[in-house]
């Protein structure tokens, strides 16, 4: 038995090495499968189960988990573990779907640790033919909230002690995808889970997140498809969620100093702590899993469309607006910058590779650019129109 155990350990080490080289192409997966079958035969049922589990994780995730695998197994029924394994899976699925559309460009995978506790996996694709910049990040962090972050949460109605540091845990996935072609819209999504120990033995928990679309030019059919997909995900849990969170999204992504929204909206919510922890978790999973079906068909539809120099310049101007919102108003960016040991590169991942500002630029009345601007100033109901 000891002999077979040593074989199993060697096989598992080899599997980890293979996964770090992104052994997910079909021919490589085939060799890995044959290797797995031989290992199952040699090691027996118990070893095969453990080995299969390790391979399954490595074949889906972009990197190893932030939390030690043994800890995840020991605490598999906790929400912290469920959230971490879910965001790792989502990150892998989304990155590979994007790489399939832009096959000559691969994600750079950067796993990092936070000295104060936890870490994350940042996946970045840049200068692709389809995606100019795409980031898909996960973070699993813990430590103590500084007073500034506590005050920000208190301003949202959280019953937290003022002027003190409180233990917290946070796990989430965040992504911004900036395409190369101006006819393909930018998408942003973020889904997160938070726990705070209030110092009196009580743990406050909540979920937050959302998905929103930011086009350079308005394609009404794209907007309808996007919003209907999100509504279908919301309706699985509550028929009132979509309209509530759509309105919240339009309000949240408002660039006050410009008098316009960042994009054509989607859904946005925070502080979701009902009807139960499991039901709230199921809801955010449904929303996160709707990202690919809401967006990939739009990318495929427009990724090969022709565009002009003027189209590119308007795209850069709109990306300037994107930068303004994220640096001035975005709650996640503010929280990240207030968190000790925060990884600035990952926080600012959302910013486009290129952007532009022109003095007092105004689109020509009735132009394609102006059509978009009118919708950004006056949000529409994409479901009933």
Tab-separated table of C-alpha atoms in Angstrom:
chain	number	residue	atom	x	y	z
A	1	UNK	CA	0.000	0.000	0.000
A	2	UNK	CA	2.881	2.372	0.790
A	3	UNK	CA	4.246	1.761	-2.692
A	4	UNK	CA	0.955	2.781	-4.306
A	5	UNK	CA	0.663	5.798	-2.024
A	6	UNK	CA	4.066	7.029	-3.233
A	7	UNK	CA	2.947	6.506	-6.825
A	8	UNK	CA	-0.200	8.518	-6.101
A	9	UNK	CA	1.821	11.399	-4.624
A	10	UNK	CA	4.126	11.469	-7.628
A	11	UNK	CA	1.171	11.412	-9.985
A	12	UNK	CA	-0.490	14.298	-8.119
A	13	UNK	CA	2.700	16.380	-8.253
A	14	UNK	CA	2.934	15.759	-11.970
A	15	UNK	CA	-0.711	16.740	-12.398
A	16	UNK	CA	-0.141	20.041	-10.592
A	17	UNK	CA	2.829	20.800	-12.786
A	18	UNK	CA	0.802	20.001	-15.871
A	19	UNK	CA	-2.059	22.252	-14.765
A	20	UNK	CA	0.301	25.170	-14.209
A	21	UNK	CA	1.163	24.944	-17.909
A	22	UNK	CA	-2.546	25.272	-18.794
A	23	UNK	CA	-3.148	21.700	-19.789
A	24	UNK	CA	-6.635	22.295	-20.969
A	25	UNK	CA	-6.184	21.973	-24.737
A	26	UNK	CA	-7.950	18.952	-26.109
A	27	UNK	CA	-4.877	16.910	-27.034
A	28	UNK	CA	-3.259	17.581	-23.645
A	29	UNK	CA	-6.474	16.802	-21.801
A	30	UNK	CA	-6.598	13.468	-23.591
A	31	UNK	CA	-3.125	12.520	-22.351
A	32	UNK	CA	-4.050	13.672	-18.841
A	33	UNK	CA	-7.193	11.537	-18.950
A	34	UNK	CA	-5.214	8.420	-19.925
A	35	UNK	CA	-2.783	9.167	-17.099
A	36	UNK	CA	-5.703	9.544	-14.687
A	37	UNK	CA	-7.247	6.240	-15.736
A	38	UNK	CA	-3.975	4.414	-15.168
A	39	UNK	CA	-3.699	6.043	-11.747
A	40	UNK	CA	-7.229	4.997	-10.822
A	41	UNK	CA	-6.492	1.419	-11.794
A	42	UNK	CA	-3.272	1.299	-9.812
A	43	UNK	CA	-4.326	3.120	-6.677
A	44	UNK	CA	-7.843	1.852	-6.141
A	45	UNK	CA	-11.172	3.455	-5.392
A	46	UNK	CA	-10.201	5.766	-2.489
A	47	UNK	CA	-7.067	7.121	-4.111
A	48	UNK	CA	-8.848	7.498	-7.427
A	49	UNK	CA	-11.519	9.672	-5.824
A	50	UNK	CA	-8.951	11.994	-4.286
A	51	UNK	CA	-6.935	12.146	-7.471
A	52	UNK	CA	-9.966	12.797	-9.648
A	53	UNK	CA	-11.013	15.630	-7.356
A	54	UNK	CA	-7.584	17.244	-7.650
A	55	UNK	CA	-7.602	16.996	-11.442
A	56	UNK	CA	-11.117	18.380	-11.733
A	57	UNK	CA	-10.154	21.449	-9.719
A	58	UNK	CA	-6.967	22.034	-11.699
A	59	UNK	CA	-8.679	21.595	-15.041
A	60	UNK	CA	-11.271	24.316	-14.330
A	61	UNK	CA	-9.457	26.852	-12.165
A	62	UNK	CA	-6.840	29.233	-13.525
A	63	UNK	CA	-4.646	28.673	-10.441
A	64	UNK	CA	-4.657	26.868	-7.114
A	65	UNK	CA	-7.094	28.064	-4.471
A	66	UNK	CA	-6.133	30.940	-2.192
A	67	UNK	CA	-7.091	28.951	0.892
A	68	UNK	CA	-5.209	25.703	1.484
A	69	UNK	CA	-6.977	22.730	-0.109
A	70	UNK	CA	-7.078	20.860	3.185
A	71	UNK	CA	-8.792	23.795	4.858
A	72	UNK	CA	-11.351	23.952	2.063
A	73	UNK	CA	-12.100	20.253	2.486
A	74	UNK	CA	-12.406	20.544	6.271
A	75	UNK	CA	-14.740	23.547	5.968
A	76	UNK	CA	-16.565	22.526	2.795
A	77	UNK	CA	-20.001	23.384	4.204
A	78	UNK	CA	-19.160	26.964	5.182
A	79	UNK	CA	-20.148	29.919	3.025
A	80	UNK	CA	-16.544	31.067	2.896
A	81	UNK	CA	-15.514	27.829	1.167
A	82	UNK	CA	-18.561	27.731	-1.103
A	83	UNK	CA	-17.890	31.260	-2.280
A	84	UNK	CA	-14.188	30.695	-2.905
A	85	UNK	CA	-14.669	27.525	-4.945
A	86	UNK	CA	-17.501	29.127	-6.917
A	87	UNK	CA	-15.527	32.204	-7.930
A	88	UNK	CA	-12.532	30.052	-8.883
A	89	UNK	CA	-14.781	28.010	-11.168
A	90	UNK	CA	-16.385	31.104	-12.694
A	91	UNK	CA	-13.011	32.721	-13.312
A	92	UNK	CA	-11.782	29.654	-15.194
A	93	UNK	CA	-14.933	29.326	-17.287
A	94	UNK	CA	-14.976	32.993	-18.276
A	95	UNK	CA	-11.257	33.247	-19.066
A	96	UNK	CA	-11.379	30.200	-21.310
A	97	UNK	CA	-14.489	31.447	-23.089
A	98	UNK	CA	-12.690	34.720	-23.875
A	99	UNK	CA	-9.529	32.937	-24.987
A	100	UNK	CA	-11.618	30.853	-27.369
A	101	UNK	CA	-12.768	34.071	-29.072
A	102	UNK	CA	-9.252	35.538	-29.130
A	103	UNK	CA	-7.132	32.379	-29.594
A	104	UNK	CA	-3.824	34.127	-30.293
A	105	UNK	CA	-3.893	35.925	-26.945
A	106	UNK	CA	-3.740	34.178	-23.579
A	107	UNK	CA	-4.431	35.379	-20.065
A	108	UNK	CA	-1.499	36.178	-17.849
A	109	UNK	CA	-2.197	34.497	-14.505
A	110	UNK	CA	-0.826	36.301	-11.473
A	111	UNK	CA	-1.459	34.666	-8.109
A	112	UNK	CA	-0.734	36.959	-5.211
A	113	UNK	CA	-0.741	36.945	-1.416
A	114	UNK	CA	-1.816	39.665	0.965
A	115	UNK	CA	0.391	40.059	4.023
A	116	UNK	CA	-2.584	40.925	6.224
A	117	UNK	CA	-4.362	37.703	5.198
A	118	UNK	CA	-5.566	35.946	2.088
A	119	UNK	CA	-4.770	36.752	-1.513
A	120	UNK	CA	-6.136	36.381	-4.985
A	121	UNK	CA	-5.690	35.427	-8.622
A	122	UNK	CA	-5.500	38.172	-11.245
A	123	UNK	CA	-5.972	37.131	-14.876
A	124	UNK	CA	-5.178	39.768	-17.500
A	125	UNK	CA	-5.327	39.690	-21.300
A	126	UNK	CA	-3.962	42.683	-23.213
A	127	UNK	CA	-3.490	43.790	-26.816
A	128	UNK	CA	-5.558	41.020	-28.331
A	129	UNK	CA	-7.244	41.179	-31.709
A	130	UNK	CA	-10.694	40.925	-30.074
A	131	UNK	CA	-10.024	42.170	-26.535
A	132	UNK	CA	-7.829	45.200	-25.997
A	133	UNK	CA	-7.831	44.569	-22.255
A	134	UNK	CA	-9.725	41.998	-20.229
A	135	UNK	CA	-9.309	41.344	-16.550
A	136	UNK	CA	-10.983	38.601	-14.536
A	137	UNK	CA	-9.935	38.728	-10.893
A	138	UNK	CA	-10.808	36.812	-7.767
A	139	UNK	CA	-9.824	37.726	-4.235
A	140	UNK	CA	-10.241	35.968	-0.912
A	141	UNK	CA	-9.042	38.228	1.874
A	142	UNK	CA	-9.393	38.534	5.634
A	143	UNK	CA	-8.026	40.701	8.400
A	144	UNK	CA	-9.299	43.800	10.173
A	145	UNK	CA	-11.278	46.653	8.657
A	146	UNK	CA	-9.661	50.054	9.178
A	147	UNK	CA	-11.855	52.857	10.574
A	148	UNK	CA	-12.241	54.439	7.113
A	149	UNK	CA	-13.760	51.277	5.665
A	150	UNK	CA	-15.982	50.847	8.729
A	151	UNK	CA	-17.264	54.392	8.294
A	152	UNK	CA	-18.050	53.739	4.638
A	153	UNK	CA	-20.139	50.698	5.626
A	154	UNK	CA	-21.872	52.600	8.434
A	155	UNK	CA	-22.936	55.197	5.867
A	156	UNK	CA	-24.847	52.379	4.102
A	157	UNK	CA	-26.678	51.479	7.308
A	158	UNK	CA	-24.432	48.745	8.686
A	159	UNK	CA	-24.581	48.452	12.473
A	160	UNK	CA	-20.833	48.482	13.081
A	161	UNK	CA	-18.841	49.955	15.945
A	162	UNK	CA	-17.390	53.320	15.045
A	163	UNK	CA	-13.713	54.161	15.447
A	164	UNK	CA	-12.536	50.574	15.838
A	165	UNK	CA	-10.936	47.859	13.733
A	166	UNK	CA	-13.200	44.888	13.077
A	167	UNK	CA	-12.306	41.385	11.793
A	168	UNK	CA	-13.647	40.702	8.293
A	169	UNK	CA	-13.685	38.166	5.463
A	170	UNK	CA	-14.386	39.024	1.828
A	171	UNK	CA	-14.438	36.911	-1.318
A	172	UNK	CA	-15.414	38.016	-4.777
A	173	UNK	CA	-14.931	37.924	-8.513
A	174	UNK	CA	-14.608	41.117	-10.523
A	175	UNK	CA	-14.143	41.638	-14.236
A	176	UNK	CA	-13.997	44.381	-16.840
A	177	UNK	CA	-13.655	43.487	-20.519
A	178	UNK	CA	-12.694	46.241	-22.956
A	179	UNK	CA	-12.936	45.010	-26.570
A	180	UNK	CA	-10.820	46.275	-29.443
A	181	UNK	CA	-13.675	46.881	-31.898
A	182	UNK	CA	-15.815	49.959	-31.048
A	183	UNK	CA	-18.906	48.006	-32.133
A	184	UNK	CA	-18.436	45.543	-29.263
A	185	UNK	CA	-19.513	46.929	-25.874
A	186	UNK	CA	-17.534	46.801	-22.657
A	187	UNK	CA	-18.923	44.598	-19.896
A	188	UNK	CA	-18.342	44.773	-16.162
A	189	UNK	CA	-19.457	42.342	-13.497
A	190	UNK	CA	-18.711	41.847	-9.833
A	191	UNK	CA	-20.098	39.350	-7.317
A	192	UNK	CA	-18.947	39.311	-3.723
A	193	UNK	CA	-19.566	37.973	-0.214
A	194	UNK	CA	-18.723	39.799	3.013
A	195	UNK	CA	-18.552	38.873	6.699
A	196	UNK	CA	-17.780	41.253	9.550
A	197	UNK	CA	-17.337	40.340	13.223
A	198	UNK	CA	-18.951	43.171	15.139
A	199	UNK	CA	-16.920	42.439	18.251
A	200	UNK	CA	-19.899	41.268	20.279
A	201	UNK	CA	-20.030	37.703	19.019
A	202	UNK	CA	-22.303	38.575	16.104
A	203	UNK	CA	-21.313	38.032	12.473
A	204	UNK	CA	-22.918	40.260	9.875
A	205	UNK	CA	-22.910	38.842	6.334
A	206	UNK	CA	-24.194	40.037	2.990
A	207	UNK	CA	-23.800	39.619	-0.760
A	208	UNK	CA	-23.432	42.243	-3.457
A	209	UNK	CA	-22.784	42.471	-7.139
A	210	UNK	CA	-24.099	43.164	-10.586
A	211	UNK	CA	-23.476	43.087	-14.323
A	212	UNK	CA	-23.655	46.091	-16.649
A	213	UNK	CA	-22.988	46.927	-20.299
A	214	UNK	CA	-21.192	49.972	-21.698
A	215	UNK	CA	-21.442	50.289	-25.488
A	216	UNK	CA	-19.627	52.801	-27.676
A	217	UNK	CA	-22.563	52.800	-30.100
A	218	UNK	CA	-26.145	51.850	-29.444
A	219	UNK	CA	-27.460	48.548	-30.801
A	220	UNK	CA	-30.964	48.155	-29.400
A	221	UNK	CA	-31.141	44.420	-30.050
A	222	UNK	CA	-27.930	43.913	-28.076
A	223	UNK	CA	-29.399	45.836	-25.140
A	224	UNK	CA	-32.620	43.832	-25.251
A	225	UNK	CA	-30.754	40.518	-25.335
A	226	UNK	CA	-28.473	41.574	-22.483
A	227	UNK	CA	-31.274	42.740	-20.207
A	228	UNK	CA	-33.550	39.773	-20.964
A	229	UNK	CA	-30.766	37.362	-20.046
A	230	UNK	CA	-30.228	39.100	-16.714
A	231	UNK	CA	-33.955	39.229	-16.058
A	232	UNK	CA	-34.259	35.483	-16.645
A	233	UNK	CA	-31.538	34.889	-14.041
A	234	UNK	CA	-33.280	37.178	-11.531
A	235	UNK	CA	-36.721	35.682	-12.177
A	236	UNK	CA	-35.507	32.267	-11.040
A	237	UNK	CA	-35.474	33.688	-7.524
A	238	UNK	CA	-37.881	36.633	-7.345
A	239	UNK	CA	-39.940	38.213	-10.120
A	240	UNK	CA	-39.376	41.637	-8.564
A	241	UNK	CA	-35.571	41.453	-8.460
A	242	UNK	CA	-34.819	42.530	-12.029
A	243	UNK	CA	-36.737	45.797	-12.020
A	244	UNK	CA	-35.505	46.676	-8.545
A	245	UNK	CA	-31.860	45.990	-9.343
A	246	UNK	CA	-32.096	47.476	-12.853
A	247	UNK	CA	-33.244	50.781	-11.355
A	248	UNK	CA	-30.488	50.574	-8.748
A	249	UNK	CA	-27.949	50.018	-11.540
A	250	UNK	CA	-29.124	53.081	-13.483
A	251	UNK	CA	-28.831	55.152	-10.327
A	252	UNK	CA	-25.474	53.755	-9.202
A	253	UNK	CA	-23.609	54.185	-12.509
A	254	UNK	CA	-24.575	57.848	-12.848
A	255	UNK	CA	-21.648	60.192	-13.568
A	256	UNK	CA	-22.964	63.190	-11.687
A	257	UNK	CA	-20.556	65.781	-13.050
A	258	UNK	CA	-21.432	64.721	-16.626
A	259	UNK	CA	-25.163	64.224	-16.150
A	260	UNK	CA	-25.083	60.826	-17.854
A	261	UNK	CA	-24.862	57.113	-17.043
A	262	UNK	CA	-21.709	55.116	-17.694
A	263	UNK	CA	-23.589	52.704	-19.947
A	264	UNK	CA	-26.970	51.124	-20.696
A	265	UNK	CA	-27.170	49.481	-17.287
A	266	UNK	CA	-27.948	45.967	-16.211
A	267	UNK	CA	-28.398	44.990	-12.574
A	268	UNK	CA	-26.690	46.181	-9.407
A	269	UNK	CA	-27.332	45.327	-5.765
A	270	UNK	CA	-25.626	45.362	-2.400
A	271	UNK	CA	-26.281	44.301	1.190
A	272	UNK	CA	-28.403	41.302	0.147
A	273	UNK	CA	-28.908	39.240	3.310
A	274	UNK	CA	-32.283	37.613	2.742
A	275	UNK	CA	-34.328	35.460	2.520
A	276	UNK	CA	-31.554	33.136	3.801
A	277	UNK	CA	-27.822	32.782	3.302
A	278	UNK	CA	-28.186	29.769	0.993
A	279	UNK	CA	-30.928	31.392	-1.075
A	280	UNK	CA	-28.974	34.626	-1.409
A	281	UNK	CA	-25.918	32.609	-2.483
A	282	UNK	CA	-27.989	30.755	-5.071
A	283	UNK	CA	-29.206	34.082	-6.439
A	284	UNK	CA	-25.754	35.563	-6.978
A	285	UNK	CA	-24.594	32.326	-8.606
A	286	UNK	CA	-27.447	32.541	-11.103
A	287	UNK	CA	-26.525	36.136	-11.917
A	288	UNK	CA	-22.833	35.347	-12.302
A	289	UNK	CA	-23.556	32.349	-14.502
A	290	UNK	CA	-25.642	34.605	-16.775
A	291	UNK	CA	-22.591	36.700	-17.704
A	292	UNK	CA	-21.393	34.529	-20.590
A	293	UNK	CA	-24.805	33.960	-22.245
A	294	UNK	CA	-25.586	37.686	-21.917
A	295	UNK	CA	-22.316	38.843	-23.496
A	296	UNK	CA	-20.658	36.246	-25.740
A	297	UNK	CA	-23.373	36.354	-28.450
A	298	UNK	CA	-22.922	40.140	-28.671
A	299	UNK	CA	-19.158	39.781	-29.048
A	300	UNK	CA	-19.548	37.176	-31.801
A	301	UNK	CA	-22.061	39.390	-33.593
A	302	UNK	CA	-19.786	42.447	-33.807
A	303	UNK	CA	-16.156	41.352	-33.351
A	304	UNK	CA	-15.500	41.380	-37.110
A	305	UNK	CA	-17.494	44.526	-37.933
A	306	UNK	CA	-15.632	47.261	-39.778
A	307	UNK	CA	-15.017	50.620	-38.108
A	308	UNK	CA	-13.439	53.972	-38.922
A	309	UNK	CA	-10.859	56.235	-37.325
A	310	UNK	CA	-13.724	58.416	-36.061
A	311	UNK	CA	-15.324	55.367	-34.420
A	312	UNK	CA	-12.090	54.653	-32.584
A	313	UNK	CA	-11.806	58.242	-31.355
A	314	UNK	CA	-15.368	58.158	-29.984
A	315	UNK	CA	-14.577	54.849	-28.274
A	316	UNK	CA	-11.571	56.452	-26.561
A	317	UNK	CA	-13.694	59.381	-25.393
A	318	UNK	CA	-16.268	57.023	-23.901
A	319	UNK	CA	-13.499	55.142	-22.145
A	320	UNK	CA	-12.440	58.427	-20.613
A	321	UNK	CA	-15.909	58.572	-19.039
A	322	UNK	CA	-15.373	55.022	-17.784
A	323	UNK	CA	-12.193	56.140	-16.023
A	324	UNK	CA	-13.949	59.132	-14.476
A	325	UNK	CA	-16.678	57.017	-12.920
A	326	UNK	CA	-14.341	54.337	-11.591
A	327	UNK	CA	-11.916	56.743	-9.949
A	328	UNK	CA	-14.451	59.229	-8.612
A	329	UNK	CA	-17.548	57.234	-7.684
A	330	UNK	CA	-17.020	53.474	-7.718
A	331	UNK	CA	-17.566	51.990	-4.264
A	332	UNK	CA	-15.396	48.929	-4.876
A	333	UNK	CA	-12.429	51.019	-5.967
A	334	UNK	CA	-12.780	53.240	-2.910
A	335	UNK	CA	-12.988	50.253	-0.556
A	336	UNK	CA	-9.962	48.633	-2.174
A	337	UNK	CA	-7.867	51.748	-1.809
A	338	UNK	CA	-8.867	52.024	1.868
A	339	UNK	CA	-7.980	48.402	2.662
A	340	UNK	CA	-4.506	47.833	4.171
A	341	UNK	CA	-2.292	45.723	1.944
A	342	UNK	CA	-4.561	46.238	-1.051
A	343	UNK	CA	-3.104	45.252	-4.404
A	344	UNK	CA	-3.279	48.419	-6.481
A	345	UNK	CA	-2.625	46.695	-9.815
A	346	UNK	CA	-5.659	44.469	-9.295
A	347	UNK	CA	-7.870	47.317	-8.060
A	348	UNK	CA	-7.086	49.453	-11.114
A	349	UNK	CA	-7.433	46.504	-13.489
A	350	UNK	CA	-10.796	47.934	-14.552
A	351	UNK	CA	-9.231	50.918	-16.286
A	352	UNK	CA	-8.919	50.676	-20.084
A	353	UNK	CA	-5.566	50.356	-21.812
A	354	UNK	CA	-6.250	53.579	-23.756
A	355	UNK	CA	-8.579	56.530	-23.115
A	356	UNK	CA	-8.956	60.092	-24.325
A	357	UNK	CA	-10.265	63.481	-23.230
A	358	UNK	CA	-11.105	66.339	-25.572
A	359	UNK	CA	-12.013	69.818	-24.454
A	360	UNK	CA	-15.774	70.456	-24.658
A	361	UNK	CA	-16.504	67.645	-27.084
A	362	UNK	CA	-20.136	67.463	-28.274
A	363	UNK	CA	-21.389	64.829	-30.763
A	364	UNK	CA	-23.271	66.045	-33.825
A	365	UNK	CA	-27.039	66.055	-33.291
A	366	UNK	CA	-28.652	62.904	-34.666
A	367	UNK	CA	-25.349	61.064	-35.100
A	368	UNK	CA	-24.655	57.518	-33.855
A	369	UNK	CA	-22.735	58.985	-30.951
A	370	UNK	CA	-25.598	61.314	-30.098
A	371	UNK	CA	-28.101	58.410	-30.131
A	372	UNK	CA	-26.054	56.686	-27.453
A	373	UNK	CA	-25.715	59.849	-25.408
A	374	UNK	CA	-29.488	60.368	-25.325
A	375	UNK	CA	-29.950	56.891	-23.811
A	376	UNK	CA	-27.199	57.523	-21.263
A	377	UNK	CA	-29.035	60.651	-20.160
A	378	UNK	CA	-32.470	59.009	-20.202
A	379	UNK	CA	-32.336	55.281	-19.293
A	380	UNK	CA	-34.786	53.023	-21.122
A	381	UNK	CA	-36.812	49.968	-20.157
A	382	UNK	CA	-35.319	47.360	-22.487
A	383	UNK	CA	-37.767	44.604	-21.544
A	384	UNK	CA	-41.137	46.192	-22.281
A	385	UNK	CA	-40.203	48.524	-25.165
